[in-house]
Amino acid sequence: MLSDLAQQGPASYFPRPETPVTFNFDQGLAAEETFPIADLQRVMTTVLDRDRGRALEYVSLGYDAERDKILYPPTQGELALGYPGLRAEVARWIGRTQGVAGLDADHVILTSGSVQAIALAVSALLNPGEGALVEKATFPYAMRFMQMRGADVRAVEIDEHGLVPDSLVQRLGELERDGVRPKLLYVIPTFQLPTCVVMPEDRRRRLLEIAEEWNLVVLEDSIYADLRYGGEPVPSLLSLDTGGRVLQSHGFSKNLAPGLRLGWISAAPALVRGLAAVRQDLGVSQWTSRAMELFLVEGLLDPHIAAANQVYRRKRDVAVTAVRRHCGDLVTFDVPDGGFYLWLRMGDDVDWVKAQHEAAERGVFCRPGERFLGERDGQAFLRLAYSHAADDEIERGIAVLGEAITSNVR
Amino acid sequence: MLSDLAQQGPASYFPRPETPVTFNFDQGLAAEETFPIADLQRVMTTVLDRDRGRALEYVSLGYDAERDKILYPPTQGELALGYPGLRAEVARWIGRTQGVAGLDADHVILTSGSVQAIALAVSALLNPGEGALVEKATFPYAMRFMQMRGADVRAVEIDEHGLVPDSLVQRLGELERDGVRPKLLYVIPTFQLPTCVVMPEDRRRRLLEIAEEWNLVVLEDSIYADLRYGGEPVPSLLSLDTGGRVLQSHGFSKNLAPGLRLGWISAAPALVRGLAAVRQDLGVSQWTSRAMELFLVEGLLDPHIAAANQVYRRKRDVAVTAVRRHCGDLVTFDVPDGGFYLWLRMGDDVDWVKAQHEAAERGVFCRPGERFLGERDGQAFLRLAYSHAADDEIERGIAVLGEAITSNVR
């Protein structure tokens, strides 16, 4: 009875492991010890004390505080955009932290995490058969949404500086030759998933030039961008954009807590309204939105991120030291300046299939590189998430992983 | 730059009224005075005190309470279905209140309100070009989602007992003759939107027979079903279904508070997994889900609904009396046994366009019937939502409406 879409299944179906997981380096989870539980409880309670029942209604723009009543129903677009107070605060936060002038609530739509933000962008921009471009290794959900939409998806090469502009131009030329209109580029310029590389400013500028030449819309996934604990910040694509062609997806799932289920897209108002038009729900919780508005107004987000980044830096250092100690030359990687992951390249001598099996049997789970690359590409990679485990677990788990690798050299 | 979908715009675009709204009878909003604010604050706070950071993560099935750690990542399907504790409680609640045996967590997927539930069902069941059936006057979002999916949508007649089975058979025959495979029937059997009629049990049984004969899946929208304050309950389609072909959408937006943004579909596990597969977000908030699990475990939902229904009965009586007093014979309607609305039929003598304009100028807004009927159909209807306004506002607003109507008789 199911449709073709439903039969294709979800973006990435992960079977339940057959062996118990002792060391979970698989998921990109924020560290629970960083969650500001007391503050979140307080803001959720405070906004109901303050705003009472209207904070539990659908979003209503026409609320008149003086008369304490809803003056007119929200237009459907307003309802789909989300509570204006949080949209304004998010715009202010982006403006301040990224140096973008002129942003206001009209530039922001609230979404159920940044995954829904990506889905809305895909649906609002791509017609079936139109061309989309992604980095060669990328976030599987973005790919899946493009395929669900019937888009023609092409993969652009990446190197240690992220997306390769020449490769982008090449793919655009191929689409043109194939009679396909290129429309959307999805890119993760800062702490790219899964490689953790950062695109330098000159390459970002070049990317935007190409987008201008080809009339591309650029979806900048910045979910990891503020989890920086080393190196120098690089301007976001949104901040460098002069053509109104960048949509930036972001949210609170990595820098705060995924349980809030709050993300957003920041873009030119006409694009934002387009996203609202394809929405297939009535928007995010106004209660949670008002609570996060208060969280931002109280100035709690930036100090929280700064404190969390200290934790992630420490975990990264533990992980880097452990991989070097236990895997030696059999594994190579770059030390990331931020984010949640090490992107490990297995030496050609390693029988990675056997090593992976042995590691799993001993309770160590990382995410195989092919989950991001789509195909194996002749080279074995491993994404190791150090963000969630305790320091001693990182050390002990990587020791087990190292044994599995060193004992499976061909 | 926008896709065709985005350019079509949302389900129903309501322009902002040009005149201030004094009396808002337009939206189907739950009454704010019924919201259990203190209990909601308490359960949200309690579950974080109890479950700490893991309640703020993505949904994780593999949590081991004894070792206080996540044992394995959730499979994507599990993540998309939502927190199993609330799914189990919702299944138990449906089982108890509707008399359905054998329901468990596997029969429930949590959604961002019941609107997303409807969208997921449409996407998981209909291929482009396949046939969908709706009641002639229906929920505009359901229609819109079917159109976005490229379905061939046909409207079935309704009368004072809801969907007319003979008309359904006729439409199915038409689809067959047109070479279109009929797949999905969307129906609101209890307190139908916008007419508020209730389908009696014999007609429900006949509907299910037809569904069996034609291998239709039936999406039963039950969002208003427990807002009953008169008459006798009628068994739900889900409870009468023996073929595993009914999906029931429901949620907390009408019987509790829309700000929770929590709905669900209850159906056979294979269908539920199909819905999870087409999801374009990572599911609903685990925090809110755990809080609502506690709300249900504490037995707070049923007494809340019973108390809220007292409020709605009172408001209905105020509205009914006021319409009879101020509109006289120029408006006819059936007194509903539940829900939020009066479905008013304008007498043929009334110049409704002028009356509507005059009412709006004096601050009274109802929802014109054509928003639901798609076309005018020669007959003017008006949906008057009495659920949200205060008693004296209902009386005063309907007095103004009555003046606008009585002074515009041709």
Short mmCIF file of C-alpha atoms in Angstrom, two decimals, chain A residues 1-6 9-17 20-22 24 26-30 32 35 37 40-41 44-46 48-49 52-58 61 67 69-79 112 115-116 119 123-127 141 144-145 148-149 183 215 217 245 253-254 257-261 270-271 274 276-287 388 393, chain B residues 1-6 9-17 20-22 24 26-32 35 37 40-41 44-45 48-49 52-58 61 67 69-79 112 115-116 119 123-127 141 144-145 148-149 183 215 217 245 253-254 257-261 270-271 274 276-287 388 393:
data_model
loop_
_atom_site.label_atom_id
_atom_site.label_comp_id
_atom_site.label_asym_id
_atom_site.label_seq_id
_atom_site.Cartn_x
_atom_site.Cartn_y
_atom_site.Cartn_z
CA MET A 1 0.00 0.00 0.00
CA LEU A 2 2.96 2.31 0.52
CA SER A 3 4.09 4.88 -2.02
CA ASP A 4 7.39 4.53 -3.86
CA LEU A 5 8.90 7.15 -1.58
CA ALA A 6 7.95 5.23 1.54
CA GLY A 9 13.04 3.99 3.10
CA PRO A 10 14.71 6.72 5.12
CA ALA A 11 17.90 8.65 4.40
CA SER A 12 20.13 6.24 6.21
CA TYR A 13 18.84 3.11 7.77
CA PHE A 14 21.13 1.98 10.50
CA PRO A 15 20.50 -1.59 11.56
CA ARG A 16 20.62 -2.23 15.25
CA PRO A 17 24.08 -3.52 16.17
CA PRO A 20 26.31 -4.42 22.62
CA VAL A 21 27.76 -0.95 22.19
CA THR A 22 30.28 -0.19 24.87
CA ASN A 24 29.55 4.88 21.03
CA ASP A 26 28.92 6.72 16.01
CA GLN A 27 26.51 9.60 16.52
CA GLY A 28 27.24 13.32 16.41
CA LEU A 29 25.67 14.03 19.76
CA ALA A 30 26.26 17.14 21.84
CA GLU A 32 25.01 15.99 27.80
CA PHE A 35 23.28 21.08 28.61
CA ILE A 37 19.27 22.16 32.23
CA LEU A 40 16.12 25.67 30.15
CA GLN A 41 13.70 24.66 32.90
CA MET A 44 10.24 27.37 29.84
CA THR A 45 8.50 28.05 33.15
CA THR A 46 9.03 31.81 33.10
CA LEU A 48 4.25 30.71 30.81
CA ASP A 49 4.20 32.66 34.06
CA ARG A 52 0.13 32.56 30.09
CA GLY A 53 -2.10 30.69 27.68
CA ARG A 54 -1.28 32.68 24.58
CA ALA A 55 2.22 31.16 24.61
CA LEU A 56 0.53 27.78 24.17
CA GLU A 57 -1.54 28.77 21.17
CA TYR A 58 -0.58 28.63 17.53
CA LEU A 61 0.95 37.91 15.22
CA ARG A 67 -6.13 44.55 25.37
CA LYS A 69 -6.38 39.49 23.12
CA ILE A 70 -5.69 38.15 19.69
CA LEU A 71 -6.71 40.85 17.27
CA TYR A 72 -6.63 38.87 14.08
CA PRO A 73 -5.62 35.40 13.06
CA PRO A 74 -2.12 34.99 11.72
CA THR A 75 -1.89 34.69 7.98
CA GLN A 76 -0.81 31.21 6.99
CA GLY A 77 2.61 32.54 6.06
CA GLU A 78 3.09 34.10 9.47
CA LEU A 79 2.04 30.89 11.13
CA SER A 112 12.00 21.57 13.45
CA VAL A 115 17.21 18.96 9.05
CA GLN A 116 13.72 20.28 8.33
CA ALA A 119 14.20 19.82 3.49
CA SER A 123 11.36 21.68 -1.70
CA ALA A 124 11.08 25.45 -2.13
CA LEU A 125 13.92 25.73 -4.65
CA LEU A 126 14.13 22.58 -6.72
CA ASN A 127 11.66 21.37 -9.28
CA TYR A 141 19.70 13.61 4.65
CA ARG A 144 17.92 12.03 0.34
CA PHE A 145 15.65 15.10 0.29
CA MET A 148 12.82 12.57 -2.94
CA ARG A 149 12.23 15.79 -4.87
CA LYS A 183 19.56 25.55 -9.19
CA ASN A 215 22.44 32.00 -10.90
CA VAL A 217 21.12 29.48 -4.81
CA ARG A 245 21.36 34.06 -2.96
CA SER A 253 20.86 20.87 18.12
CA LYS A 254 24.66 20.91 18.17
CA ALA A 257 20.55 20.56 22.79
CA PRO A 258 18.75 18.54 20.09
CA GLY A 259 15.73 17.97 22.35
CA LEU A 260 14.65 21.55 21.68
CA ARG A 261 14.03 20.61 18.02
CA ALA A 270 11.34 36.41 -0.49
CA LEU A 271 13.19 33.10 -0.13
CA GLY A 274 8.96 30.56 -0.27
CA ALA A 276 7.00 28.91 4.47
CA ALA A 277 4.80 28.16 1.48
CA VAL A 278 5.98 24.55 1.14
CA ARG A 279 5.89 23.75 4.82
CA GLN A 280 3.86 20.63 5.67
CA ASP A 281 3.20 21.38 9.32
CA LEU A 282 1.96 24.42 11.26
CA GLY A 283 5.38 25.50 12.48
CA VAL A 284 7.36 24.95 15.65
CA SER A 285 6.22 25.26 19.24
CA GLN A 286 5.54 28.81 20.28
CA TRP A 287 6.21 27.82 23.89
CA HIS A 388 29.54 12.54 23.47
CA GLU A 393 35.76 6.12 27.40
CA MET B 1 14.33 31.22 -8.03
CA LEU B 2 11.51 29.44 -6.22
CA SER B 3 10.14 26.06 -7.25
CA ASP B 4 6.65 25.67 -8.66
CA LEU B 5 5.49 24.34 -5.30
CA ALA B 6 6.74 27.39 -3.47
CA GLY B 9 1.82 29.30 -2.02
CA PRO B 10 0.48 27.76 1.16
CA ALA B 11 -2.73 25.82 1.74
CA SER B 12 -4.78 28.83 2.57
CA TYR B 13 -3.41 32.29 2.45
CA PHE B 14 -5.40 34.56 4.68
CA PRO B 15 -4.72 38.21 4.00
CA ARG B 16 -4.41 40.39 7.05
CA PRO B 17 -7.77 42.04 7.71
CA PRO B 20 -9.23 45.71 13.38
CA VAL B 21 -10.61 42.45 14.66
CA THR B 22 -12.79 42.98 17.68
CA ASN B 24 -12.40 36.74 16.34
CA ASP B 26 -12.33 32.89 12.58
CA GLN B 27 -9.81 30.44 14.00
CA GLY B 28 -10.44 27.07 15.59
CA LEU B 29 -8.48 27.82 18.72
CA ALA B 30 -8.74 25.95 21.98
CA ALA B 31 -9.86 28.16 24.87
CA GLU B 32 -6.83 29.53 26.68
CA PHE B 35 -4.89 25.25 29.40
CA ILE B 37 -0.46 25.73 32.63
CA LEU B 40 2.51 21.58 31.94
CA GLN B 41 5.21 23.61 33.66
CA MET B 44 8.37 19.75 31.71
CA THR B 45 10.50 20.54 34.76
CA LEU B 48 14.51 17.00 33.31
CA ASP B 49 15.00 16.66 37.06
CA ARG B 52 18.57 14.92 33.01
CA GLY B 53 20.46 15.49 29.76
CA ARG B 54 19.33 12.39 27.94
CA ALA B 55 15.81 13.86 27.74
CA LEU B 56 17.34 16.67 25.68
CA GLU B 57 19.09 14.41 23.18
CA TYR B 58 17.71 12.99 19.98
CA LEU B 61 16.19 3.68 22.16
CA ARG B 67 24.64 1.90 33.26
CA LYS B 69 24.47 5.48 29.04
CA ILE B 70 23.32 5.23 25.46
CA LEU B 71 24.14 1.72 24.33
CA TYR B 72 23.60 2.13 20.66
CA PRO B 73 22.39 4.83 18.35
CA PRO B 74 18.74 4.71 17.38
CA THR B 75 18.05 3.38 13.93
CA GLN B 76 16.78 6.11 11.67
CA GLY B 77 13.31 4.59 11.81
CA GLU B 78 13.27 4.68 15.59
CA LEU B 79 14.41 8.27 15.57
CA SER B 112 4.53 17.93 14.75
CA VAL B 115 -1.22 18.51 10.29
CA GLN B 116 2.20 16.92 9.82
CA ALA B 119 1.14 15.26 5.34
CA SER B 123 3.40 11.25 1.18
CA ALA B 124 3.74 7.66 2.39
CA LEU B 125 0.64 6.40 0.59
CA LEU B 126 0.10 8.35 -2.60
CA ASN B 127 2.23 8.26 -5.71
CA TYR B 141 -4.32 21.50 4.33
CA ARG B 144 -3.10 21.00 -0.42
CA PHE B 145 -0.77 18.17 0.61
CA MET B 148 1.59 18.97 -3.71
CA ARG B 149 2.03 15.23 -4.11
CA LYS B 183 -5.50 4.75 -2.90
CA ASN B 215 -8.40 -1.72 -1.29
CA VAL B 217 -6.44 3.15 2.91
CA ARG B 245 -6.34 -0.16 6.57
CA SER B 253 -3.72 20.83 19.65
CA LYS B 254 -7.49 20.93 20.15
CA ALA B 257 -2.88 23.12 23.65
CA PRO B 258 -1.47 23.71 20.15
CA GLY B 259 1.78 25.12 21.57
CA LEU B 260 2.89 21.59 22.40
CA ARG B 261 3.03 20.82 18.66
CA ALA B 270 3.96 -1.49 8.63
CA LEU B 271 2.08 1.70 7.73
CA GLY B 274 6.20 3.81 6.03
CA ALA B 276 8.66 7.30 9.32
CA ALA B 277 10.47 6.62 6.07
CA VAL B 278 9.16 9.75 4.33
CA ARG B 279 9.67 12.06 7.27
CA GLN B 280 11.69 15.19 6.44
CA ASP B 281 12.80 16.07 9.95
CA LEU B 282 14.33 14.14 12.84
CA GLY B 283 11.11 13.80 14.80
CA VAL B 284 9.49 15.71 17.63
CA SER B 285 11.07 16.96 20.84
CA GLN B 286 11.95 14.19 23.23
CA TRP B 287 11.69 16.67 26.11
CA HIS B 388 -11.91 30.89 21.84
CA GLU B 393 -17.80 38.55 23.30
#
